[in-house]
XYZ file of C-alpha atoms in Angstrom:
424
model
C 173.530 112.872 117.104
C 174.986 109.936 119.537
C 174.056 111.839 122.499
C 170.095 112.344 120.729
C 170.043 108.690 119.741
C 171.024 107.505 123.489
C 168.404 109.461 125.327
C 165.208 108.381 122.882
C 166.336 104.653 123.249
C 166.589 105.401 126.964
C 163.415 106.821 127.278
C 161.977 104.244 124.827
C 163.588 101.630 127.352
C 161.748 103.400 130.151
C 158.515 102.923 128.686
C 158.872 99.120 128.335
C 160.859 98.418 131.246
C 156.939 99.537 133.230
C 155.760 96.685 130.484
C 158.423 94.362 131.835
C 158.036 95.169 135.348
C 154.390 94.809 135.364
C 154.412 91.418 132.894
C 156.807 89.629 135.642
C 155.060 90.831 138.905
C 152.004 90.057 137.464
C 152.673 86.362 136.054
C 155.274 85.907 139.143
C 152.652 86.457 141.516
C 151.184 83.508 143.455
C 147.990 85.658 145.108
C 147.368 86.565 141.401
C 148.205 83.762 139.925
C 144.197 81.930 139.676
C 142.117 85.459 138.903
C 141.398 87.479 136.240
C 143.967 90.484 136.541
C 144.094 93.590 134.030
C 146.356 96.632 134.351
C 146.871 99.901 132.387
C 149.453 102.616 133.266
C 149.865 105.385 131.218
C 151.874 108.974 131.254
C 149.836 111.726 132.294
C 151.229 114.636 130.685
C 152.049 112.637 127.455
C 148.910 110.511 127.213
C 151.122 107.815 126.374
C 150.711 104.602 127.515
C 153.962 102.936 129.308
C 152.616 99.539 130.463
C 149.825 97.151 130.259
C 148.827 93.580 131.247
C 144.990 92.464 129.616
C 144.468 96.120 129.691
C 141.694 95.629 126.859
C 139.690 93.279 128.593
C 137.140 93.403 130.183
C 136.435 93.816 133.987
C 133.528 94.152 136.630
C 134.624 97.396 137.883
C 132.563 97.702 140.761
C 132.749 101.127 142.747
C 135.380 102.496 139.674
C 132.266 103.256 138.073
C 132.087 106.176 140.532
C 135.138 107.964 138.598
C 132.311 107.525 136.038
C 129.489 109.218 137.857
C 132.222 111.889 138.887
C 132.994 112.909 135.392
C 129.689 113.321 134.262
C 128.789 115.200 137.234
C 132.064 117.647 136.132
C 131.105 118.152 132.862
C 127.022 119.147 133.688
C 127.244 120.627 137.323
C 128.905 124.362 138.012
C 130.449 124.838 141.540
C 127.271 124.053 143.374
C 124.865 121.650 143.055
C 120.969 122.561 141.546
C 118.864 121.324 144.540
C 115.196 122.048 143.381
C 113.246 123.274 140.344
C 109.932 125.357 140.894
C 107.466 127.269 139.681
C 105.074 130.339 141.134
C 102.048 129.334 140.249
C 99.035 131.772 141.489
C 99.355 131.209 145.214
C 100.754 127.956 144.960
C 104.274 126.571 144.739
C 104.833 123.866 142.952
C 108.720 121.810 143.520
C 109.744 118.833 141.877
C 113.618 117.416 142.713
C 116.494 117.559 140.525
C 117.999 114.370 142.470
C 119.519 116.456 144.916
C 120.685 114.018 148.002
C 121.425 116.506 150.121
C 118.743 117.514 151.689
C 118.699 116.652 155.524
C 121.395 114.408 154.389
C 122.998 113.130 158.043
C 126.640 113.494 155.749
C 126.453 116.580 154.105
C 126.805 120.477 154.731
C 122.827 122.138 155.307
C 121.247 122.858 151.852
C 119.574 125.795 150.909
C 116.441 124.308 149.893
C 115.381 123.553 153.400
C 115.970 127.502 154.078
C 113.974 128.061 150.670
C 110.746 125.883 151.708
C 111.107 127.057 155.322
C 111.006 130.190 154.555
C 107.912 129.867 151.915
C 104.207 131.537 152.688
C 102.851 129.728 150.372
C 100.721 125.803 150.191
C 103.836 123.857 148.354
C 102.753 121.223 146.320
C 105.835 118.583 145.151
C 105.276 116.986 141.723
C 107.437 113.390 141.680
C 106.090 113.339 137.523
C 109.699 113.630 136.261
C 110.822 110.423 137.478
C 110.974 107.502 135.692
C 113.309 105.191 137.507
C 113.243 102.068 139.317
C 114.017 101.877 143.471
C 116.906 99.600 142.473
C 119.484 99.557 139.934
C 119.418 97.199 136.945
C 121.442 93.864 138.535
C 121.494 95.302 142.273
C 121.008 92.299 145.209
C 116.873 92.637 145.962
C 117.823 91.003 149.393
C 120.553 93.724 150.318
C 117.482 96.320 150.737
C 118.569 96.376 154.745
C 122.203 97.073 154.101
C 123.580 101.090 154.676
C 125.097 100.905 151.004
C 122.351 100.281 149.020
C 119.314 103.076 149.556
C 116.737 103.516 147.552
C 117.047 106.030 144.298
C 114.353 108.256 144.729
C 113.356 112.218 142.899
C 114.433 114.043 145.845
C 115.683 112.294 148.867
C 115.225 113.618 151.987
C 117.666 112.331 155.228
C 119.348 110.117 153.084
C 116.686 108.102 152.273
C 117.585 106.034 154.806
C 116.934 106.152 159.860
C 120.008 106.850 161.225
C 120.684 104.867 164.802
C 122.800 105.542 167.388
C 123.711 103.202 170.636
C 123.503 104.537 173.681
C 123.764 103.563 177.209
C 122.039 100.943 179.074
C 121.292 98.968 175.676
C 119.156 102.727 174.555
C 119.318 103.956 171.620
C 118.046 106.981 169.126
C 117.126 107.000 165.317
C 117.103 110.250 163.199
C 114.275 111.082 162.422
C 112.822 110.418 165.306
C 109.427 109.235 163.852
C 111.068 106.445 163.121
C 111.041 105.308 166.707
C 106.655 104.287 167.268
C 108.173 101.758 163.788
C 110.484 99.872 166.123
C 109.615 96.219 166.999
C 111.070 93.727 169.397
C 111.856 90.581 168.162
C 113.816 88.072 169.978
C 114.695 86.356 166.524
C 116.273 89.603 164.956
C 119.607 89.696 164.761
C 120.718 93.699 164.918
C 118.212 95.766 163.083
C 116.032 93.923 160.375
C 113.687 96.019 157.898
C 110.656 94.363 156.586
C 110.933 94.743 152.759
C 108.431 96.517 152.077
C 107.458 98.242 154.803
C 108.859 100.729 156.972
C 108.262 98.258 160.155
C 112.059 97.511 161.802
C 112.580 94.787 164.070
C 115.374 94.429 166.272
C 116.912 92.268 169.039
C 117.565 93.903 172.753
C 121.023 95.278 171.809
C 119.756 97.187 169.082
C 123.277 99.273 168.437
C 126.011 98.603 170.685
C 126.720 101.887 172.834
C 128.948 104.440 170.843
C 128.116 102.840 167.402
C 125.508 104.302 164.467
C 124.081 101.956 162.201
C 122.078 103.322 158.570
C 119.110 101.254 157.901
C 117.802 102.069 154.250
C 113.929 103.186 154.242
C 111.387 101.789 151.904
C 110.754 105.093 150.188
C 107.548 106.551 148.474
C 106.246 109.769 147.505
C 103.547 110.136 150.161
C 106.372 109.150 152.593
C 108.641 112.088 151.086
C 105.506 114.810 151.470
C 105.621 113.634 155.001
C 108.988 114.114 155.926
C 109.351 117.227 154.576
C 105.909 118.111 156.342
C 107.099 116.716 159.817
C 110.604 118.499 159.945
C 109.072 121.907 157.994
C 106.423 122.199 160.698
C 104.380 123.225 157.941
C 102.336 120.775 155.302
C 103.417 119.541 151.927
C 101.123 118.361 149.719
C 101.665 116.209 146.995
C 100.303 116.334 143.139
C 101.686 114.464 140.406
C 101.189 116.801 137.619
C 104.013 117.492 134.353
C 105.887 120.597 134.346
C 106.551 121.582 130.840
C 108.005 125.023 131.075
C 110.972 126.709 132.172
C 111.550 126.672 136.066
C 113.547 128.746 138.339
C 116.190 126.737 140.222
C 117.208 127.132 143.796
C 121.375 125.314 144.304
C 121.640 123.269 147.395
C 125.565 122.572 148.512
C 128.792 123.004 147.007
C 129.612 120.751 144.374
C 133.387 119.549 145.476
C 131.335 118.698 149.201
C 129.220 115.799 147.673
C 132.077 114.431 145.316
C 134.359 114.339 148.346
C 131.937 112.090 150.300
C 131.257 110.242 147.478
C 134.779 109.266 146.923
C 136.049 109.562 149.993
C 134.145 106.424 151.684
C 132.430 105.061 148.452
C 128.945 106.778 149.301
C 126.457 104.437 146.476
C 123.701 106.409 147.141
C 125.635 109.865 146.421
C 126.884 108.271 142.872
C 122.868 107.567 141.942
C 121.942 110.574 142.748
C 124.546 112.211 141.046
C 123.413 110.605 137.930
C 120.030 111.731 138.236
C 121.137 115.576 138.553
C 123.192 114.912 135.816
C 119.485 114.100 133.798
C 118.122 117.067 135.341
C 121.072 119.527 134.309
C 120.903 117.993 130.843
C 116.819 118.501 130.225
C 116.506 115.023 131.187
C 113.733 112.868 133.217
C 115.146 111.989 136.120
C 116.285 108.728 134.489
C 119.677 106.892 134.771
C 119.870 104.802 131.678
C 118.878 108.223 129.654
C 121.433 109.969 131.730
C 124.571 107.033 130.988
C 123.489 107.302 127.283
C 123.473 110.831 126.889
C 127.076 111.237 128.715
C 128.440 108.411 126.506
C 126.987 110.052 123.417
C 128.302 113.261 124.510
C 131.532 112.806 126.952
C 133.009 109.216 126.603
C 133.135 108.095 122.566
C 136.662 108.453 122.469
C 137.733 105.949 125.004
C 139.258 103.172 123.785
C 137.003 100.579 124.707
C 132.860 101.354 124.928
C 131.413 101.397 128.353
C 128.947 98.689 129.827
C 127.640 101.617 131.996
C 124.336 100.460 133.758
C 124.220 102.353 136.949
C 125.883 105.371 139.129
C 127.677 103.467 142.224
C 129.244 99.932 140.702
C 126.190 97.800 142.808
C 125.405 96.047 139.318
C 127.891 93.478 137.899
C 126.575 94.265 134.867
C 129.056 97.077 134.632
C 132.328 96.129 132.566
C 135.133 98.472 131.856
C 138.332 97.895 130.227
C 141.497 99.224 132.679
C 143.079 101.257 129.274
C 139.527 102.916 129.280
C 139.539 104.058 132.897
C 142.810 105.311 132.350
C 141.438 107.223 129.878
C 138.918 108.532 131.603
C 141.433 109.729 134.505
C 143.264 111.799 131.893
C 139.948 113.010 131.031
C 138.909 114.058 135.050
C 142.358 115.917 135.313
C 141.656 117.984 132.634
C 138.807 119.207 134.177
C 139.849 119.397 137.906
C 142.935 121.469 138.952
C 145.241 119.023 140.717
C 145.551 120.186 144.183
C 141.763 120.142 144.308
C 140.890 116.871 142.710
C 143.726 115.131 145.168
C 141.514 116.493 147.747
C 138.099 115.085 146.533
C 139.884 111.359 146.045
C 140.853 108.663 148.775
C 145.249 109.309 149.596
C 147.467 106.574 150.161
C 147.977 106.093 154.218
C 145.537 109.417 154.454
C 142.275 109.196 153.823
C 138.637 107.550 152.834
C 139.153 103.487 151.863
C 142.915 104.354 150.765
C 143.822 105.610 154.779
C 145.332 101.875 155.337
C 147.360 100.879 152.388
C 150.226 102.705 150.542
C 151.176 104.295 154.603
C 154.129 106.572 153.312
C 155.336 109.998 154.370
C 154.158 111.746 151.804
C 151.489 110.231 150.107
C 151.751 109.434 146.121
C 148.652 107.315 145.198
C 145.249 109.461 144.431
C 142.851 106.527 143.864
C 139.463 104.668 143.846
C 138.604 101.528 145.318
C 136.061 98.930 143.642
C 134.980 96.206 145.967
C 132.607 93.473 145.628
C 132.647 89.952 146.778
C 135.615 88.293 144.869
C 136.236 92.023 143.216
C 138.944 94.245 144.017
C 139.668 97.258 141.693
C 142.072 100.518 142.229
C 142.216 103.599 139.474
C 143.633 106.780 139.960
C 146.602 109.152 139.745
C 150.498 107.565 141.218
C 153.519 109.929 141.480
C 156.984 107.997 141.533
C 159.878 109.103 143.066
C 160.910 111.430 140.097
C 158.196 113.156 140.547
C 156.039 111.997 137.259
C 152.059 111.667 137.453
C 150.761 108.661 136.097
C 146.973 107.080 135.570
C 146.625 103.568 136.587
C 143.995 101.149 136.437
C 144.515 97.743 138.040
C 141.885 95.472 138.252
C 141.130 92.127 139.609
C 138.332 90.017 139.194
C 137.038 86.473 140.027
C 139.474 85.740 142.507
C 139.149 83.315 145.505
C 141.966 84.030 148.189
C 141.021 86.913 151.089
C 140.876 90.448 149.529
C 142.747 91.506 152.133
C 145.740 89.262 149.908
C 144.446 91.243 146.375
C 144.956 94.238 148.273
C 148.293 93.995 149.643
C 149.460 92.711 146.152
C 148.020 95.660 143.992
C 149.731 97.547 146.859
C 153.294 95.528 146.431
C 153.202 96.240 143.016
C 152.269 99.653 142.627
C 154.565 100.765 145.438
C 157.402 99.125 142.900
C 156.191 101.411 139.845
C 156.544 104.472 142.403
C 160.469 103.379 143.474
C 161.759 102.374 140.063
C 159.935 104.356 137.392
């Protein structure tokens, strides 16, 4: 009975000393001493929770939202993602998107739907009527329309939405797709490439990429412009018709599933996460729509977190976001039942390994499985740790409104959680 008493309190003592630990790091900490800081660690196999500090507050949670995005593509998507809908119609084809990035996607393996509409005898018409969303996200930066994170949300993307260049020698240079080189305009007061907003007109200085470098330019996208895309690398014409398609479709897949999570994850892709939101709509009958798509998967997936979402878009680009570090943990336990381990460590960032993780946490073996959230004064980390003794644990430590570098945040979350993996 001694012996049975001794090992509860011990384990009891385990679960606070985490508390403790985490308590005196955290309010010991000079970096951390002026932000907002919030921190949840829980048990994975026992869903219990061993420490917290402010872990039901709060938090901008920037690109953590993507462990969002990810879940809600798990629960809707099989092992390969739906990459058109479309319907026989006479001697017509008519395709509408499902939100499908990947086609022509610079990043990603070759889809099948380029094979599919290659390979069609057919006029194809492409119907944009089941979209009803906006370019931008709700709270996204209007003036970051030039920068490679944030391109436009769009029915079916084609090359990323966004002209790929490449630096070359002699100060040349080429841009995928090429038709984007008669748009090019030299302009001694450009500084790199520069985008007019609202046209597809892209000025540049004489060093347009430095040799050996790429640089992704966003691309003001429309309809018409989609048709033509398609039309220019199909060698063959797309028309386009905006007309409602109110019965069932047959659906062609695109790419494996696991292939555009990876990438997602792996270097915090923001236009991947929209998307994925959107073929989350389309898998659940859906307009392609994301505040219809984050209701329906908090309706449906998420009431039993602890704390409700502020969920307003699929990357973390809107501040509107705010998510409590106990819920993301929650979530986490949530994504691991529905992953098999080996395969979800894969898909996520590894300490000293890989993605935005490769230089923090450099060990021999690596034991943090994690997601980075970065904004200006915003530095966030969730995922899966594995200490010493070989336990799994969820984590969510977030850090908001701070001042110093984030280069400081970073190195702190890293002290600290590299202390949970040696003691606990």
């Amino acid at each position: 009975m001694r012996t049975l008493l001794f090992l509860v309190s011990i384990l009891t003592l385990s679960g606070c000393s985490v508390s403790r630990y985490l308590n005196k790091e955290i309010r010991n900490s000079s970096v951390l001493s002026q932000q907002h800081t919030g921190v949840s660690i829980s048990d994975l196999k026992e869903n219990k929770e061993l420490g917290s500090y402010q872990g039901n507050k709060y938090f901008t949670p920037a690109s953590n939202t993507k462990l969002f995005s990810f879940y809600a593509g798990l629960c809707a998507l099989g092992d390969s993602i739906p990459g058109l809908e479309y319907l026989e119609w006479g001697e017509l084809l008519i395709v509408r998107g499902t939100g499908d990035p990947s086609l022509l996607h610079p990043d990603l393996p070759h889809s099948k739907v380029f094979d599919f509409l290659k390979n069609r005898k057919e006029p194809i018409f492409f119907t944009p009527y089941n979209f009803e969303n906006k370019r931008f996200g709700p709270g996204w930066a209007w003036s970051d329309y030039n920068d490679y994170y944030q391109p436009e949300v769009t029915a079916m993307p084609v090359y990323g939405n966004i002209a790929r260049f490449k630096g070359g020698p002699s100060q040349q240079f080429t841009v995928s797709p090429a038709r984007w080189k008669q748009a090019m305009v030299f302009d001694s007061l450009a500084s790199g490439i520069q985008r007019e907003e609202m046209q597809n007109v892209f000025h540049h200085s004489k060093l347009v990429v430095p040799q050996g470098l790429e640089q992704d330019i966003p691309v003001r996208m429309t309809d018409l412009l989609t048709v033509q895309l398609l039309s220019d690398t199909l060698k063959k014409e797309i028309k386009l018709i905006n007309i409602p398609l109110d019965i069932e479709l047959q659906r062609i897949n695109s790419i494996p599933s696991d292939s555009l999570y990876s990438r997602m994850m792996q270097v915090s892709d923001n236009m991947l996460a929209e998307q994925l939101m959107l073929l989350y709509a389309s898998a659940n009958g859906l307009p392609l729509n994301t505040e219809k798509a984050i209701a329906h998967a908090i309706e449906h997936h998420l009431k039993d977190l602890p704390d409700k979402p502020i969920w307003k878009d699929g990357s973390g680009l809107s501040r509107y976001n705010l998510f409590t570090p106990r819920s993301i943990a929650a979530l986490l336990q949530k994504i691991y039942l529905k992953m098999p381990q080996e395969r979800l460590f894969q898909i996520l960032p590894s300490g000293g390994k890989s993605g935005t993780l490769k230089n923090l946490f450099k060990d021999s073996t690596p034991f943090i499985f994690a997601k980075t959230g970065s904004l200006s004064n915003v530095f966030n980390l969730s995922g899966f740790l594995i200490t010493k003794k070989g336990n799994i644990l969820v984590f969510s430590f977030m850090n908001n409104n701070f001042t110093r570098p984030s280069s400081e945040v970073r190195k702190e979350v890293e002290r600290i959680l590299t202390g949970v993996h040696d003691k606990f």
